Short mmCIF file of C-alpha atoms in Angstrom, two decimals:
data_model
loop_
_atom_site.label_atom_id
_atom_site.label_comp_id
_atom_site.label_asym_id
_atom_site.label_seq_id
_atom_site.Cartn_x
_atom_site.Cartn_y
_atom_site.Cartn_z
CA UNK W 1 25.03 -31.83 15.49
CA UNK W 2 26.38 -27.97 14.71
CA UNK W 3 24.92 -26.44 11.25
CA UNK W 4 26.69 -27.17 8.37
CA UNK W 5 28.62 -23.83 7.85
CA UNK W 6 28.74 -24.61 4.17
CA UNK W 7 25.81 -23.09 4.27
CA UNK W 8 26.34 -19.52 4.67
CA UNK W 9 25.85 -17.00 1.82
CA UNK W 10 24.31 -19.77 -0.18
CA UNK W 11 21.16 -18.53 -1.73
CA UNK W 12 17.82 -20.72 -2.41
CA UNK W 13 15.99 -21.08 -5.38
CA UNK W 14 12.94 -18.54 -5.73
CA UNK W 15 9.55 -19.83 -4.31
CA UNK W 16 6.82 -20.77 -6.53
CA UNK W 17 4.44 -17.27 -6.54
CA UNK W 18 2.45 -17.29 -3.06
CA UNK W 19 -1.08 -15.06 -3.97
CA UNK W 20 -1.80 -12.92 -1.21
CA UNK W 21 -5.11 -13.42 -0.58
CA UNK W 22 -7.82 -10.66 0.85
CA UNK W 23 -9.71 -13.25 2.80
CA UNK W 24 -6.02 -14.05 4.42
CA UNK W 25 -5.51 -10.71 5.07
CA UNK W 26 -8.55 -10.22 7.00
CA UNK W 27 -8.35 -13.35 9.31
CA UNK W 28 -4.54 -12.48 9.53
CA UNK W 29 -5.72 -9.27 10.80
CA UNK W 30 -8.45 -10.57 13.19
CA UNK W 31 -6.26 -13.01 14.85
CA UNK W 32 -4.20 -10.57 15.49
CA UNK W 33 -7.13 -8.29 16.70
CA UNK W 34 -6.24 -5.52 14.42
CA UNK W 35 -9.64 -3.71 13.26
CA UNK W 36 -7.94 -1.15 11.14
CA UNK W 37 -10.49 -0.85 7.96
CA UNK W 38 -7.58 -0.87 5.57
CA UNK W 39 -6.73 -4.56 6.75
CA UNK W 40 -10.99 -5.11 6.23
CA UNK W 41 -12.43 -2.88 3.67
CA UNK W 42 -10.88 -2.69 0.24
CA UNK W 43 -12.57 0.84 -0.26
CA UNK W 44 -10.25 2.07 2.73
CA UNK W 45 -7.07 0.90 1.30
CA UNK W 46 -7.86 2.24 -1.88
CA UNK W 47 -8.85 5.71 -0.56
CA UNK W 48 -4.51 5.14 1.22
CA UNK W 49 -3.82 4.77 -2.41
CA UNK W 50 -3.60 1.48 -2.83
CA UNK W 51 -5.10 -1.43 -5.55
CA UNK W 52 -6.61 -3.59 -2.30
CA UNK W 53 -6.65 -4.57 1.55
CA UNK W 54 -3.33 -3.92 2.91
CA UNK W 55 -1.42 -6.53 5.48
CA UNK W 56 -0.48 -5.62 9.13
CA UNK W 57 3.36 -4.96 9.18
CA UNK W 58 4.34 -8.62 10.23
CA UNK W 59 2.37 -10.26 7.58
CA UNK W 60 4.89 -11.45 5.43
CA UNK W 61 6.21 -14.02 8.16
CA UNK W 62 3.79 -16.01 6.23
CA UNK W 63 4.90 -16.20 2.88
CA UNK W 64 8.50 -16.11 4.02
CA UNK W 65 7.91 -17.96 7.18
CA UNK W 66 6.99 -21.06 4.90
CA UNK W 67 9.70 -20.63 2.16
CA UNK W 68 12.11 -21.14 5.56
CA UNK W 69 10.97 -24.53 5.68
CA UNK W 70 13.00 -25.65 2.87
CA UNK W 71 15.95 -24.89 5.43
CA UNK W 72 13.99 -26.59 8.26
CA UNK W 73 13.78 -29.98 6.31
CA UNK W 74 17.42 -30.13 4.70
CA UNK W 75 18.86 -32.84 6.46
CA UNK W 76 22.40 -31.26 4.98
CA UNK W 77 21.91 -28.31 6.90
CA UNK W 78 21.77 -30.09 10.64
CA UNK W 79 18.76 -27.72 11.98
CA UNK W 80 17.01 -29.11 15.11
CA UNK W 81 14.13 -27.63 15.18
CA UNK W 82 13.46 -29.07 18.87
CA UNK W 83 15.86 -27.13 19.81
CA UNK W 84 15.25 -23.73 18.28
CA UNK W 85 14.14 -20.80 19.87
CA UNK W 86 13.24 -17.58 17.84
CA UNK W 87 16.00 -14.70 18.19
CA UNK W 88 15.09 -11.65 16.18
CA UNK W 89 12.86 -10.60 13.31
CA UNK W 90 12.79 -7.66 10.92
CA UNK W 91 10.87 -6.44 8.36
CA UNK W 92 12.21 -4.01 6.32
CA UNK W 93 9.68 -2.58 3.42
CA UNK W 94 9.82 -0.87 -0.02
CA UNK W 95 6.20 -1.12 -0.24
CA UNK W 96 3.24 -2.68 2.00
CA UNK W 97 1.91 -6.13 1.25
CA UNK W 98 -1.39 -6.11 -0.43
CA UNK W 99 -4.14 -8.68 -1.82
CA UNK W 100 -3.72 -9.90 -5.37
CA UNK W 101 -0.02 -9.35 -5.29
CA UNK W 102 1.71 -12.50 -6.15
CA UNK W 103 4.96 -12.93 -4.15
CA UNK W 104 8.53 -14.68 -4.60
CA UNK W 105 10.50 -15.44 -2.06
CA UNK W 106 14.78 -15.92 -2.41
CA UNK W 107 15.85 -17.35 0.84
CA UNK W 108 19.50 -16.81 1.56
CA UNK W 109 21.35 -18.37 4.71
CA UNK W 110 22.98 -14.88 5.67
CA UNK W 111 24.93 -16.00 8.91
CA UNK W 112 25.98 -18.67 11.24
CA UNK W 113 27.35 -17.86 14.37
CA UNK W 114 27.95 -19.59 17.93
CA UNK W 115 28.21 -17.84 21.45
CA UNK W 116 27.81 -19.57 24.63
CA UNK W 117 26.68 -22.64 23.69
CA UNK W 118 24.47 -21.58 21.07
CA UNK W 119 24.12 -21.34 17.67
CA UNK W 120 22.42 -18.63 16.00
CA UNK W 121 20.80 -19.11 12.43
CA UNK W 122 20.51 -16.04 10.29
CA UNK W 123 18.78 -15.54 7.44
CA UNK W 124 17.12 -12.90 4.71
CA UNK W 125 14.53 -13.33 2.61
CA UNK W 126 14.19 -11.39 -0.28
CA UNK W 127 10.14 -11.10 -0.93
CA UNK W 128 9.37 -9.65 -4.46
CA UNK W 129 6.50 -9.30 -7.22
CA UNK W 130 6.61 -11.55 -9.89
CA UNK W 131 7.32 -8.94 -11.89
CA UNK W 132 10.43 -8.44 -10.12
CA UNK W 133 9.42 -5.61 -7.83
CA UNK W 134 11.08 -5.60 -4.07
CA UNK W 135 8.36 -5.57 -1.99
CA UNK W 136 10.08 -6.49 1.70
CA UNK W 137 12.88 -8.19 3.46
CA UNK W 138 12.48 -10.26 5.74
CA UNK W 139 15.25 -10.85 8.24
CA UNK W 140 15.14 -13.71 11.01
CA UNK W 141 17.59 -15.23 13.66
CA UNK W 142 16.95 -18.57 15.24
CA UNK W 143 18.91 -19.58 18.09
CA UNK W 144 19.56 -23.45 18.70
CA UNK W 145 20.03 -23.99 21.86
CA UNK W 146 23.04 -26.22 22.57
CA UNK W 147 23.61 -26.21 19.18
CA UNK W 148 28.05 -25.53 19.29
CA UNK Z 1 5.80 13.38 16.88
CA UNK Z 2 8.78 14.83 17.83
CA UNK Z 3 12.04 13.45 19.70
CA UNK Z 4 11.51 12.37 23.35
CA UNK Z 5 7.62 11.75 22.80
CA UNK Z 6 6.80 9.18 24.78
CA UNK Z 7 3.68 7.44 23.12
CA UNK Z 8 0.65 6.27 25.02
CA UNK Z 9 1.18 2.78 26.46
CA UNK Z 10 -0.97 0.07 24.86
CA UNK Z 11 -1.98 -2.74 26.54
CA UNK Z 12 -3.06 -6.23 24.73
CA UNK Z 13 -4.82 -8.90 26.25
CA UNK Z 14 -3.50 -12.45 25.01
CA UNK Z 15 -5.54 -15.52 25.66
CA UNK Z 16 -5.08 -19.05 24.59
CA UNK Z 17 -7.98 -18.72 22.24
CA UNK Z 18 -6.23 -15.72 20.61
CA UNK Z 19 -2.82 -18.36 20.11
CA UNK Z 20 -5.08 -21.06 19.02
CA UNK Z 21 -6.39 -18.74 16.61
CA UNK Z 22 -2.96 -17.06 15.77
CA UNK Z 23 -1.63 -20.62 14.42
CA UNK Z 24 -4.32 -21.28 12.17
CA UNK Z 25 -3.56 -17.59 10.76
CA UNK Z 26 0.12 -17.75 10.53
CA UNK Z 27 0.68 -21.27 9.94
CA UNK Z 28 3.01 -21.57 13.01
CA UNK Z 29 1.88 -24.95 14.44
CA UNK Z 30 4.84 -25.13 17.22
CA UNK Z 31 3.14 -27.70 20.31
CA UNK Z 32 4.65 -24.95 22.83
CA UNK Z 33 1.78 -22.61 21.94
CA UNK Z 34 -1.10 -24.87 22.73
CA UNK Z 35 0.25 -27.80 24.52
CA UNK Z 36 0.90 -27.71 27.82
CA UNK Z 37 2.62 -30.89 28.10
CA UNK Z 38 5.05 -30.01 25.04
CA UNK Z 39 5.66 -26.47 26.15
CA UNK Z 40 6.73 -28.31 29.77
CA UNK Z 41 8.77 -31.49 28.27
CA UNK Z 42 10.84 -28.62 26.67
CA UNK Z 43 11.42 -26.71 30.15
CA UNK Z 44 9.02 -23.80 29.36
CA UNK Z 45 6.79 -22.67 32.60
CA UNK Z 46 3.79 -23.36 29.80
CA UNK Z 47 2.49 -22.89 27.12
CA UNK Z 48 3.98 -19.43 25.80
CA UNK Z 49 2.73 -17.05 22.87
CA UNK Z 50 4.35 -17.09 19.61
CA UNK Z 51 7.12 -14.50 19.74
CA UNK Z 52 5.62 -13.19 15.99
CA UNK Z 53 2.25 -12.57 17.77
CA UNK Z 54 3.78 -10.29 20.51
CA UNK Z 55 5.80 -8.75 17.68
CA UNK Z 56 2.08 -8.26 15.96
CA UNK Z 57 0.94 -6.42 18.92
CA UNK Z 58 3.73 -3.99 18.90
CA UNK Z 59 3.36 -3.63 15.06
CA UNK Z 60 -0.73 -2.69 15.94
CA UNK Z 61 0.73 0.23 18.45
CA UNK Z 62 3.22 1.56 15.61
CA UNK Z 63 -0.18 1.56 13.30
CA UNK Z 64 -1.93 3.48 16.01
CA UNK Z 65 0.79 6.01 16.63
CA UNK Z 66 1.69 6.46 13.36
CA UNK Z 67 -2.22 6.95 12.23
CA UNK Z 68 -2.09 4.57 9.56
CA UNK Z 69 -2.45 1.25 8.86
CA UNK Z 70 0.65 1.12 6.21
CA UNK Z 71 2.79 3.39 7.98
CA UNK Z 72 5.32 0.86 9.20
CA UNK Z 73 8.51 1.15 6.78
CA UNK Z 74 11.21 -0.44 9.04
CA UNK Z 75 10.49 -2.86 12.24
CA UNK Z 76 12.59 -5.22 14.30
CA UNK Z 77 12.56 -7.20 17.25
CA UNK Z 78 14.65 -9.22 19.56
CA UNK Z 79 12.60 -11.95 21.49
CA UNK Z 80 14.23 -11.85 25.29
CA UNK Z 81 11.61 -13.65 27.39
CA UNK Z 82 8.49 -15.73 26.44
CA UNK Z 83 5.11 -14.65 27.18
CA UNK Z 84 3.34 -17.36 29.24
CA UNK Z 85 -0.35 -17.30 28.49
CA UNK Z 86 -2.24 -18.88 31.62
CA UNK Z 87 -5.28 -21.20 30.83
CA UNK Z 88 -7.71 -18.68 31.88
CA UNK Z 89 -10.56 -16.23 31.12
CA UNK Z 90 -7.88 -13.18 31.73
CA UNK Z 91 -4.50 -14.62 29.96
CA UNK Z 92 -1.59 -12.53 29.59
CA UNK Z 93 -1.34 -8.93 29.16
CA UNK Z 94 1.09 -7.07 26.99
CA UNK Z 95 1.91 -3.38 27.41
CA UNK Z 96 3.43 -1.73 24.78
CA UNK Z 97 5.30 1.75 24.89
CA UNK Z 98 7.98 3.96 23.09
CA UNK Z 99 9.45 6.57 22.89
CA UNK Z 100 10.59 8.79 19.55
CA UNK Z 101 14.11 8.51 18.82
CA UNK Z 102 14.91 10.49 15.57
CA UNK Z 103 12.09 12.57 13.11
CA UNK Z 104 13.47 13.45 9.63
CA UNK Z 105 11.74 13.73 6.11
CA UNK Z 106 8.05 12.53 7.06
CA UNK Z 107 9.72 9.95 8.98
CA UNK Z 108 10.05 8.89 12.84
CA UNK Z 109 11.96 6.44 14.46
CA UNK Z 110 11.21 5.04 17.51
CA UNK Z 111 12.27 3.06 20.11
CA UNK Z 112 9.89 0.20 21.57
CA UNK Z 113 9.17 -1.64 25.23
CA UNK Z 114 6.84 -4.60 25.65
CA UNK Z 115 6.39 -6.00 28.46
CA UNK Z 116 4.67 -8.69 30.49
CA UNK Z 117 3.88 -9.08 34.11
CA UNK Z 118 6.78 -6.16 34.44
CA UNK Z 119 9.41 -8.18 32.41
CA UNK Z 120 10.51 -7.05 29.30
CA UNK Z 121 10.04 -9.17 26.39
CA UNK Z 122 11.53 -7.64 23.29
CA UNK Z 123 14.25 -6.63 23.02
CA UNK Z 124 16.58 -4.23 20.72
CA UNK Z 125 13.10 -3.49 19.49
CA UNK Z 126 12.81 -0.66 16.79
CA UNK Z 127 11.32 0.88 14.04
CA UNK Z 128 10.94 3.24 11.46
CA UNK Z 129 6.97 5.01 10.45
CA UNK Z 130 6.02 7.40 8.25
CA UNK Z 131 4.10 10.25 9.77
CA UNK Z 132 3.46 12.41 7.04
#
């Protein structure tokens, strides 16, 4: 079944606040074997300037990894997740990630594309303070395989 | 750094422990990377890494390059190949490399390889740090 193209440019409701958490940070960073004492050792990040421990660069795949999943379960959209395959990822920042902030994600369905056979699954999601302060975008392209 | 730096070449070590423990951390539960029968039934040669772990990796060389830990401004990646992590002691290893591509403003860009075995797996991979 192809994606339901209806779906492109729509925008998502914001995410309930996600609270980044220092003890998330720090097994974050140990699984993926980063040691760097700013990731550890609140101290460290404040002496970079900022309020706490500070997330590797690919962090917010977490946060915006699970506000996704309201596409992923929308029967509307027609997204077979057996079938998908992850295409690109981006992160583009204003600011890093770091513990205590409380994050909202907007998820918006960007682009949907075929080629070959395939169907590729864009999307961007906007990841910003409660207060309203941009924090990162997060960009990611899932190709379903077979999916035209 | 200056344009046409090539950066020292990283190399990660990837074992199925470090996926095992990568879910739990990321929340990415996907069958194909811990289950060798799943990862097969879906025509993989095994049980691969997540792509976002690979793209981790790379993200720890920027961090090292760059010389600090919230240097990375801009970073993207295109997933070409899966990493297949054996069910050993050794696993997979994952060199990482790039080269400087622009410098402007306290800024550098670069362009990134990772590889595996000698195949690349990322693709179209880039990304912006802050150097000064």
């Amino acid at each position: 079944m192809p994606l339901n193209r209806a779906y492109v440019g729509r925008r998502l409701p914001p995410t309930p606040a996600y609270l980044v958490g220092r003890e998330k940070i720090r097994e974050f960073a140990t699984a993926i074997g980063a040691g760097d004492p700013a990731y550890h050792d609140p101290d460290a990040a404040r002496a970079l300037g900022h309020p706490d421990v500070v997330a590797p660069p690919t962090f917010p795949v977490v946060p915006a990894g699970a506000a996704s999943r309201q596409l992923r379960d929308d029967p509307e959209l027609g997204l077979d997740y057996s079938r998908v395959v992850h295409g690109d990822q981006r992160f583009v920042y204003t600011r890093p990630v770091v513990a205590g902030d409380e994050l909202v994600c907007e998820v918006t369905v960007a682009e949907i594309t075929e080629r070959a056979g395939h169907e590729f699954l864009t999307t961007r999601v906007d990841v910003s303070t409660m207060a309203g302060e941009p924090v990162v975008t997060v960009w990611n392209k899932l190709v379903v395989r077979g999916g035209a | 750094m200056r344009v046409g730096d090539q950066l020292p070449v990283r190399t990660f070590r990837v074992t199925r422990a470090d996926l095992v423990r990568y879910a739990g951390a990321s929340g990415d539960f996907n069958p194909i990377h811990w289950s060798e029968r799943t990862a097969r039934s879906v025509g993989l040669p095994g049980v691969i890494a997540h792509g976002m772990l690979t793209m981790a990796l790379a993200g720890r060389a920027l961090t090292s390059w760059a010389g600090a830990a919230d240097a990375v401004l801009d970073f993207g990646v295109r997933f070409t190949r899966p990493v297949p992590v054996p069910d050993d002691d050794m696993g997979a290893e994952v060199e990482i490399s790039a080269v400087v591509t622009g410098v402007s403003d306290g800024q550098a860009e670069l362009d990134l390889t990772a590889s595996c075995q000698g195949q690349k797996v990322l693709g179209q991979a880039r990304a912006v740090v802050r150097t000064g």
